[in-house]
């Protein structure tokens, strides 16, 4: 994450601190004491607002079965983005070890000084091929890919049209660019069309959407979006973090699922979810765009190269996927098993067929109490509530992985039924 993002993009508590210290040092307080008091009061606001995010400590590898500090025994994990179970796949781990041995722990350099290895070029080629796009550029994360793209592509004469529920990193990336901004209502093609009409005078226009939205598991209406974009002469960008590797007949993503691979121009995605889960992100798209990103994209120019073991793991994950879609199919089958058993038991699951399977509960306290009770039954799930999701739409977001067995799925459903009955959610 570039420092500039923090400074330009957000009003951080640190900025308040700077002001506070200026006035209080003159009154004899130490600067750090003033900062502490500002920070403590900010923390208290979060605690009393009920939006504090705790972190459970996992003491095993990521997987369908994990060990969690403070809970005894084996815990079933239903909240990782490890959709294909590749993050501890033996071949992926071996490839990481091999790359560590042959290419070292890291480059101590950015790409353009002395940080580009054959491994990086090879993974970029593979990713471009996987997405059937001209070229690819790697970043340290998809957050960085989103932070670096828009200001390179779009200037003050251009316009960006963005779904209101796009991922935070897209919102921040758009903040950094000087294009005119239009925000259309979530997946609302009518509103998108209105914004396309409003922005007719722009030089370049880019429609920006998540392929899959992570809180509901809902899929963007890409056919309609591409049709409108074509009609009004706009480009289309999708963020495929929750789709790459498993949506579509060959796991290429939302654009493949909806038959518009040739109509979506730019794709950003992550290596940190289905593709091995280590870290890293990338952009695929037209060659001149990728070349310009290598020249100008700040998170790329001013941040270290991806570590060789991370690159090795991702490359192997991609090879496994390209050789067979058996893993993705097994994940789909388990998703359907979970969704239909839960519906049968009387729960409401949002979305339709995505492995993100949000169990809708409405009340924030209920979601958090139920998640705690699920953990007591050995199932790790997380409640999401406002401001992450709209008020009154609290939920437990379950994520299915190919690494789950049918017994794991059934045990999770059983635990939901037991806790759901206790809390009066199902009878
Ligand atoms: C997870 C996620 C990101 C960030 O990806 P990282 O590689 O973890 O930085 C960006 N966009 C979307 C939609 C995501 O879900």
Coordinates of C-alpha atoms and ligand atoms in Angstrom, one line a residue:
X1 CA 0.0 0.0 0.0
X2 CA 1.5 3.3 -0.9
X3 CA 1.9 6.0 1.7
X4 CA 0.5 8.5 -0.7
X5 CA -2.9 6.7 -0.6
X6 CA -3.0 7.1 3.1
X7 CA -2.1 10.8 2.9
X8 CA -4.3 11.7 0.0
X9 CA -7.1 9.3 0.3
X10 CA -8.2 9.2 3.9
X11 CA -8.7 11.5 6.8
X12 CA -6.9 9.3 9.3
X13 CA -6.8 9.6 13.1
X14 CA -3.1 10.4 12.6
X15 CA -4.1 13.7 10.8
X16 CA -6.2 14.6 13.8
X17 CA -3.2 13.7 16.0
X18 CA -0.9 16.0 14.2
X19 CA -3.3 18.9 14.9
X20 CA -3.8 17.8 18.5
X21 CA -0.1 17.7 19.2
X22 CA 0.6 21.1 17.7
X23 CA -1.8 22.7 20.2
X24 CA -1.0 20.6 23.3
X25 CA 2.8 20.7 23.2
X26 CA 2.6 24.4 23.7
X27 CA 0.6 23.7 26.8
X28 CA 3.4 21.4 28.1
X29 CA 1.9 17.9 27.3
X30 CA 4.1 15.4 25.5
X31 CA 3.2 14.9 21.9
X32 CA 2.8 11.2 22.3
X33 CA 0.6 11.5 25.3
X34 CA -1.7 13.7 23.3
X35 CA -1.6 11.2 20.5
X36 CA -2.5 8.4 22.8
X37 CA -5.5 10.2 24.1
X38 CA -6.8 10.9 20.6
X39 CA -6.2 7.3 19.6
X40 CA -7.8 5.8 22.7
X41 CA -10.9 7.9 22.2
X42 CA -11.1 6.8 18.6
X43 CA -10.8 3.1 19.7
X44 CA -13.5 3.7 22.3
X45 CA -15.9 5.0 19.6
X46 CA -15.4 1.8 17.6
X47 CA -15.9 -0.4 20.7
X48 CA -19.1 1.4 21.9
X49 CA -20.4 1.4 18.3
X50 CA -20.3 -2.4 18.3
X51 CA -18.1 -2.6 15.2
X52 CA -14.9 -3.8 16.8
X53 CA -13.2 -6.5 14.7
X54 CA -11.4 -9.1 16.8
X55 CA -8.9 -11.5 15.4
X56 CA -8.9 -15.2 16.2
X57 CA -5.5 -16.8 16.3
X58 CA -5.2 -19.9 14.1
X59 CA -2.4 -22.2 15.0
X60 CA -2.5 -24.5 12.0
X61 CA -2.3 -24.1 8.2
X62 CA -5.2 -22.6 6.4
X63 CA -7.7 -25.3 5.5
X64 CA -11.1 -26.8 6.0
X65 CA -10.0 -28.1 9.4
X66 CA -8.0 -25.8 11.6
X67 CA -6.8 -25.3 15.1
X68 CA -7.9 -22.1 16.8
X69 CA -6.4 -20.6 20.0
X70 CA -8.8 -20.9 22.9
X71 CA -10.8 -23.7 21.4
X72 CA -9.9 -27.3 21.9
X73 CA -9.6 -29.7 19.0
X74 CA -10.4 -29.6 15.4
X75 CA -12.5 -26.7 14.1
X76 CA -14.3 -26.7 10.8
X77 CA -13.5 -23.5 8.9
X78 CA -16.2 -21.9 6.8
X79 CA -14.9 -18.4 6.4
X80 CA -11.8 -18.5 4.2
X81 CA -11.6 -17.4 0.6
X82 CA -9.7 -20.6 0.0
X83 CA -12.4 -21.7 -2.5
X84 CA -10.4 -24.5 -4.2
X85 CA -8.5 -25.6 -1.1
X86 CA -5.2 -24.8 -2.8
X87 CA -3.6 -22.8 0.0
X88 CA -2.3 -26.0 1.6
X89 CA -2.3 -28.2 -1.4
X90 CA 0.8 -30.4 -1.3
X91 CA 1.9 -29.5 -4.9
X92 CA 1.4 -25.8 -4.3
X93 CA 3.4 -25.9 -1.1
X94 CA 6.2 -27.9 -2.8
X95 CA 6.3 -25.4 -5.7
X96 CA 6.8 -22.6 -3.1
X97 CA 9.6 -24.5 -1.4
X98 CA 11.3 -25.1 -4.8
X99 CA 11.1 -21.5 -5.8
X100 CA 12.5 -20.5 -2.3
X101 CA 15.4 -22.8 -2.9
X102 CA 16.1 -21.8 -6.5
X103 CA 15.2 -18.1 -6.4
X104 CA 15.6 -17.1 -2.8
X105 CA 13.3 -15.4 -0.3
X106 CA 12.9 -12.1 -2.1
X107 CA 14.4 -9.6 -4.4
X108 CA 15.1 -6.6 -2.2
X109 CA 14.1 -4.5 -5.2
X110 CA 11.3 -3.2 -7.2
X111 CA 10.7 -4.8 -10.6
X112 CA 12.4 -2.1 -12.8
X113 CA 15.6 -2.0 -10.8
X114 CA 16.6 -5.6 -10.2
X115 CA 13.4 -7.3 -9.1
X116 CA 12.2 -9.1 -12.2
X117 CA 13.0 -12.8 -12.4
X118 CA 12.1 -15.4 -15.0
X119 CA 9.5 -16.6 -12.5
X120 CA 7.6 -13.3 -12.6
X121 CA 7.6 -13.2 -16.4
X122 CA 6.4 -16.8 -16.5
X123 CA 3.5 -16.2 -14.1
X124 CA 2.5 -13.0 -16.0
X125 CA 2.4 -15.0 -19.2
X126 CA 0.4 -17.8 -17.6
X127 CA -2.2 -15.3 -16.2
X128 CA -2.6 -13.5 -19.5
X129 CA -3.1 -16.9 -21.2
X130 CA -5.6 -18.0 -18.4
X131 CA -7.7 -14.9 -18.9
X132 CA -7.2 -14.8 -22.7
X133 CA -5.9 -11.2 -22.6
X134 CA -2.9 -9.7 -24.3
X135 CA -0.7 -9.1 -21.3
X136 CA -0.4 -9.1 -17.5
X137 CA 1.3 -7.1 -14.7
X138 CA 1.8 -8.4 -11.2
X139 CA 1.4 -6.4 -8.0
X140 CA 1.9 -7.1 -4.3
X141 CA -1.9 -7.4 -3.9
X142 CA -5.1 -6.7 -5.8
X143 CA -5.5 -3.8 -3.5
X144 CA -2.4 -2.3 -5.1
X145 CA -3.6 -3.3 -8.6
X146 CA -6.8 -1.4 -7.9
X147 CA -4.9 1.5 -6.4
X148 CA -2.6 1.7 -9.4
X149 CA -4.9 1.3 -12.4
X150 CA -7.3 4.2 -12.6
X151 CA -5.0 7.2 -12.4
X152 CA -2.8 5.7 -15.1
X153 CA -5.6 5.0 -17.5
X154 CA -7.9 8.0 -16.9
X155 CA -7.3 11.8 -16.8
X156 CA -9.5 14.8 -16.3
X157 CA -11.1 14.5 -19.7
X158 CA -12.3 11.0 -18.9
X159 CA -15.1 9.5 -16.8
X160 CA -15.4 6.5 -14.5
X161 CA -18.8 4.9 -13.8
X162 CA -18.7 2.7 -10.7
X163 CA -21.2 0.4 -9.0
X164 CA -22.0 1.9 -5.5
X165 CA -21.1 -1.4 -3.8
X166 CA -17.7 -1.9 -5.4
X167 CA -14.8 -3.1 -3.1
X168 CA -13.1 -0.5 -0.9
X169 CA -9.8 -0.8 -3.0
X170 CA -11.7 0.2 -6.2
X171 CA -13.2 3.1 -4.4
X172 CA -9.8 4.2 -3.2
X173 CA -8.2 3.7 -6.6
X174 CA -10.9 5.8 -8.2
X175 CA -10.3 8.5 -5.6
X176 CA -6.7 8.8 -6.8
X177 CA -7.6 9.4 -10.4
X178 CA -8.7 12.7 -11.9
X179 CA -11.5 11.5 -14.1
X180 CA -15.1 12.6 -13.5
X181 CA -16.8 10.1 -11.2
X182 CA -20.3 8.7 -11.6
X183 CA -21.6 6.2 -9.1
X184 CA -24.5 4.0 -10.3
X185 CA -26.9 2.2 -8.1
X186 CA -26.0 -1.4 -7.3
X187 CA -26.3 -3.6 -10.4
X188 CA -28.9 -1.1 -11.8
X189 CA -28.6 -1.1 -15.6
X190 CA -31.2 1.8 -15.9
X191 CA -29.1 4.0 -13.6
X192 CA -25.9 3.0 -15.4
X193 CA -27.4 4.0 -18.7
X194 CA -28.5 7.4 -17.3
X195 CA -24.9 7.9 -16.1
X196 CA -23.6 6.9 -19.6
X197 CA -25.8 9.5 -21.1
X198 CA -24.7 12.1 -18.6
X199 CA -21.0 11.5 -19.4
X200 CA -21.3 11.5 -23.2
X201 CA -18.8 14.3 -23.6
X202 CA -15.9 12.5 -22.0
X203 CA -12.8 11.3 -24.0
X204 CA -12.5 7.8 -22.5
X205 CA -15.1 6.1 -20.3
X206 CA -14.7 3.1 -18.0
X207 CA -17.5 1.1 -16.4
X208 CA -16.2 -0.5 -13.2
X209 CA -17.7 -3.4 -11.3
X210 CA -16.9 -6.3 -9.1
X211 CA -17.6 -9.5 -11.0
X212 CA -18.9 -11.0 -7.8
X213 CA -19.8 -8.9 -4.8
X214 CA -18.3 -10.4 -1.7
X215 CA -21.1 -9.7 0.9
X216 CA -24.0 -11.2 -1.0
X217 CA -22.2 -13.5 -3.5
X218 CA -24.3 -11.8 -6.2
X219 CA -22.9 -11.8 -9.8
X220 CA -22.8 -8.5 -11.8
X221 CA -25.1 -8.3 -14.8
X222 CA -22.2 -8.3 -17.2
X223 CA -24.2 -9.1 -20.3
X224 CA -26.3 -6.0 -19.8
X225 CA -23.3 -3.9 -18.8
X226 CA -21.3 -4.9 -21.8
X227 CA -24.2 -4.2 -24.1
X228 CA -24.6 -0.7 -22.7
X229 CA -20.9 -0.1 -22.8
X230 CA -20.7 -1.1 -26.4
X231 CA -23.7 1.1 -27.3
X232 CA -22.2 4.1 -25.6
X233 CA -18.5 3.5 -26.5
X234 CA -17.3 2.8 -23.0
X235 CA -14.7 0.2 -21.8
X236 CA -15.5 -2.4 -19.1
X237 CA -13.4 -3.3 -16.1
X238 CA -14.1 -6.1 -13.6
X239 CA -12.6 -7.1 -10.3
X240 CA -12.6 -10.9 -10.2
X241 CA -11.2 -11.6 -6.7
X242 CA -14.2 -13.8 -5.9
X243 CA -14.5 -15.4 -9.3
X244 CA -11.0 -16.2 -10.7
X245 CA -10.3 -19.9 -10.7
X246 CA -13.8 -21.3 -10.3
X247 CA -16.6 -19.3 -12.0
X248 CA -17.4 -20.3 -15.6
X249 CA -17.0 -23.7 -17.3
X250 CA -13.2 -23.5 -17.1
X251 CA -12.9 -21.3 -14.0
X252 CA -11.8 -18.2 -16.0
X253 CA -14.3 -16.0 -14.1
X254 CA -17.5 -14.1 -14.3
X255 CA -16.8 -13.0 -17.9
X256 CA -16.6 -16.6 -18.9
X257 CA -19.7 -17.6 -16.9
X258 CA -21.7 -14.9 -18.7
X259 CA -20.1 -15.4 -22.2
X260 CA -18.5 -11.9 -22.4
X261 CA -14.8 -12.6 -22.2
X262 CA -14.2 -10.7 -25.4
X263 CA -16.3 -7.7 -24.2
X264 CA -14.6 -7.1 -20.9
X265 CA -11.4 -5.1 -21.5
X266 CA -9.6 -5.1 -18.2
X267 CA -9.6 -7.6 -15.4
X268 CA -8.0 -7.2 -11.9
X269 CA -7.8 -10.1 -9.6
X270 CA -5.9 -11.6 -6.7
X271 CA -3.6 -14.6 -6.1
X272 CA -4.6 -14.3 -2.4
X273 CA -8.0 -16.2 -2.7
X274 CA -8.6 -19.2 -4.9
X275 CA -5.2 -19.2 -6.6
X276 CA -3.2 -20.5 -3.7
X277 CA -4.1 -17.8 -1.2
X278 CA -0.6 -16.5 -0.5
X279 CA -0.7 -12.9 -1.8
X280 CA -0.4 -10.8 -4.9
X281 CA -2.6 -9.3 -7.4
X282 CA -2.6 -8.4 -11.1
X283 CA -4.1 -6.6 -14.1
X284 CA -4.7 -8.3 -17.4
X285 CA -5.8 -6.3 -20.5
X286 CA -4.6 -4.6 -23.7
X287 CA -0.8 -4.6 -24.1
X288 CA -0.3 -0.8 -24.2
X289 CA -2.2 -0.4 -21.0
X290 CA 0.0 -3.0 -19.3
X291 CA 3.1 -1.3 -20.7
X292 CA 2.0 2.0 -19.4
X293 CA 1.2 0.6 -16.0
X294 CA 4.8 -0.7 -15.8
X295 CA 6.0 2.9 -16.5
X296 CA 3.6 4.8 -14.3
X297 CA 1.6 2.7 -11.8
X298 CA 2.9 3.9 -8.4
X299 CA 2.2 0.8 -6.3
X300 CA 4.2 -1.2 -8.9
X301 CA 7.0 1.3 -9.3
X302 CA 7.6 2.0 -5.6
X303 CA 6.9 -1.4 -3.9
X304 CA 8.9 -4.6 -3.7
X305 CA 8.6 -7.5 -6.2
X306 CA 6.5 -10.4 -5.2
X307 CA 8.6 -13.0 -3.3
X308 CA 9.6 -16.0 -5.4
X309 CA 7.9 -18.6 -3.1
X310 CA 4.7 -16.7 -3.5
X311 CA 5.1 -16.6 -7.3
X312 CA 6.0 -20.3 -7.3
X313 CA 2.8 -21.3 -5.4
X314 CA 0.5 -19.2 -7.6
X315 CA 2.1 -20.6 -10.8
X316 CA 1.5 -24.1 -9.6
X317 CA -2.1 -23.4 -8.5
X318 CA -2.8 -22.0 -12.0
X319 CA -1.2 -25.0 -13.7
X320 CA -3.5 -27.3 -11.6
X321 CA -6.5 -25.3 -12.6
X322 CA -5.6 -25.2 -16.3
X323 CA -5.0 -29.0 -16.4
X324 CA -8.5 -29.8 -15.0
X325 CA -11.6 -28.2 -13.6
X326 CA -12.3 -31.2 -11.3
X327 CA -11.5 -29.1 -8.2
X328 CA -13.8 -26.3 -9.2
X329 CA -16.6 -28.8 -10.0
X330 CA -16.3 -30.4 -6.6
X331 CA -16.6 -27.0 -5.0
X332 CA -19.8 -26.3 -7.0
X333 CA -21.3 -29.6 -6.0
X334 CA -20.6 -28.9 -2.3
X335 CA -22.0 -25.4 -2.6
X336 CA -25.3 -26.7 -3.9
X337 CA -25.4 -29.3 -1.2
X338 CA -25.0 -26.6 1.5
X339 CA -27.4 -24.2 -0.1
X340 CA -30.2 -26.7 -0.6
X341 CA -29.9 -28.4 2.8
X342 CA -30.0 -25.0 4.5
X343 CA -33.0 -23.8 2.4
X344 CA -34.8 -27.1 3.3
X345 CA -34.1 -26.4 7.0
X346 CA -35.8 -23.0 6.7
X347 CA -32.8 -20.6 6.4
X348 CA -32.6 -17.8 3.9
X349 CA -29.4 -17.9 1.8
X350 CA -28.6 -14.9 -0.3
X351 CA -27.2 -15.2 -3.9
X352 CA -27.9 -18.2 -6.1
X353 CA -25.0 -20.5 -6.8
X354 CA -21.8 -18.8 -5.6
X355 CA -19.7 -20.5 -2.8
X356 CA -20.3 -17.3 -0.8
X357 CA -23.5 -18.4 0.9
X358 CA -24.7 -15.7 3.3
X359 CA -27.1 -17.0 5.9
X360 CA -29.4 -13.9 6.3
X361 CA -30.4 -13.2 9.9
X362 CA -31.2 -9.4 9.9
X363 CA -30.3 -8.5 13.5
X364 CA -26.6 -7.8 14.2
X365 CA -26.6 -9.2 17.8
X366 CA -28.3 -12.4 16.6
X367 CA -25.6 -12.8 13.9
X368 CA -22.8 -12.4 16.3
X369 CA -24.4 -14.6 19.1
X370 CA -25.1 -17.4 16.6
X371 CA -21.6 -17.2 15.2
X372 CA -20.2 -17.6 18.8
X373 CA -22.5 -20.6 19.4
X374 CA -21.4 -22.2 16.1
X375 CA -17.8 -22.0 17.3
X376 CA -18.8 -23.8 20.5
X377 CA -20.0 -26.6 18.2
X378 CA -16.7 -26.6 16.4
X379 CA -17.7 -24.6 13.3
X380 CA -15.9 -21.3 12.6
X381 CA -18.1 -18.8 10.8
X382 CA -18.3 -15.0 11.1
X383 CA -21.2 -12.6 11.6
X384 CA -21.2 -9.5 9.4
X385 CA -23.2 -6.4 10.3
X386 CA -23.4 -2.7 9.7
X387 CA -21.3 -0.9 8.3
X388 CA -19.9 -3.8 6.4
X389 CA -23.5 -4.7 5.2
X390 CA -26.6 -2.4 5.3
X391 CA -28.5 -1.9 8.6
X392 CA -31.0 -4.7 9.3
X393 CA -29.2 -7.1 6.9
X394 CA -26.8 -8.8 9.3
X395 CA -25.8 -12.2 8.3
X396 CA -23.3 -15.1 8.8
X397 CA -21.3 -15.4 5.6
X398 CA -20.5 -19.0 4.9
X399 CA -17.9 -19.8 2.3
X400 CA -17.7 -23.3 0.8
X401 CA -14.4 -24.8 -0.4
X402 CA -13.4 -27.7 -2.5
X403 CA -11.4 -28.9 0.5
X404 CA -14.6 -29.5 2.5
X405 CA -16.0 -33.0 2.5
X406 CA -19.7 -33.8 2.2
X407 CA -19.5 -34.7 5.9
X408 CA -18.0 -31.3 6.7
X409 CA -20.9 -29.6 4.9
X410 CA -23.5 -31.7 6.7
X411 CA -21.9 -31.0 10.1
X412 CA -22.0 -27.3 9.3
X413 CA -25.7 -27.5 8.4
X414 CA -26.4 -29.5 11.6
X415 CA -24.7 -26.9 13.7
X416 CA -26.8 -24.2 12.0
X417 CA -30.0 -26.1 12.7
X418 CA -29.1 -26.6 16.3
X419 CA -28.1 -22.9 16.9
X420 CA -30.9 -21.6 14.7
X421 CA -33.5 -23.5 16.9
X422 CA -31.9 -22.2 20.0
X423 CA -32.3 -18.6 18.8
X424 CA -35.7 -19.1 17.2
X425 CA -34.5 -18.6 13.6
X426 CA -35.8 -22.0 12.4
X427 CA -38.3 -24.4 14.0
Ligands
LIG1 C1 -10.0 -9.4 -1.6 C2 -10.4 -8.4 -2.6 C3 -9.4 -7.4 -3.0 C4 -8.1 -7.3 -2.4 O1 -7.3 -8.3 -2.8 P1 -5.8 -8.5 -2.1 O2 -5.0 -9.3 -3.1 O3 -6.1 -9.3 -0.8 O4 -5.3 -7.2 -1.8 C5 -9.8 -6.5 -4.0 N1 -11.0 -6.6 -4.5 C6 -12.0 -7.5 -4.1 C7 -13.3 -7.5 -4.8 C8 -11.7 -8.4 -3.1 O5 -12.6 -9.2 -2.7

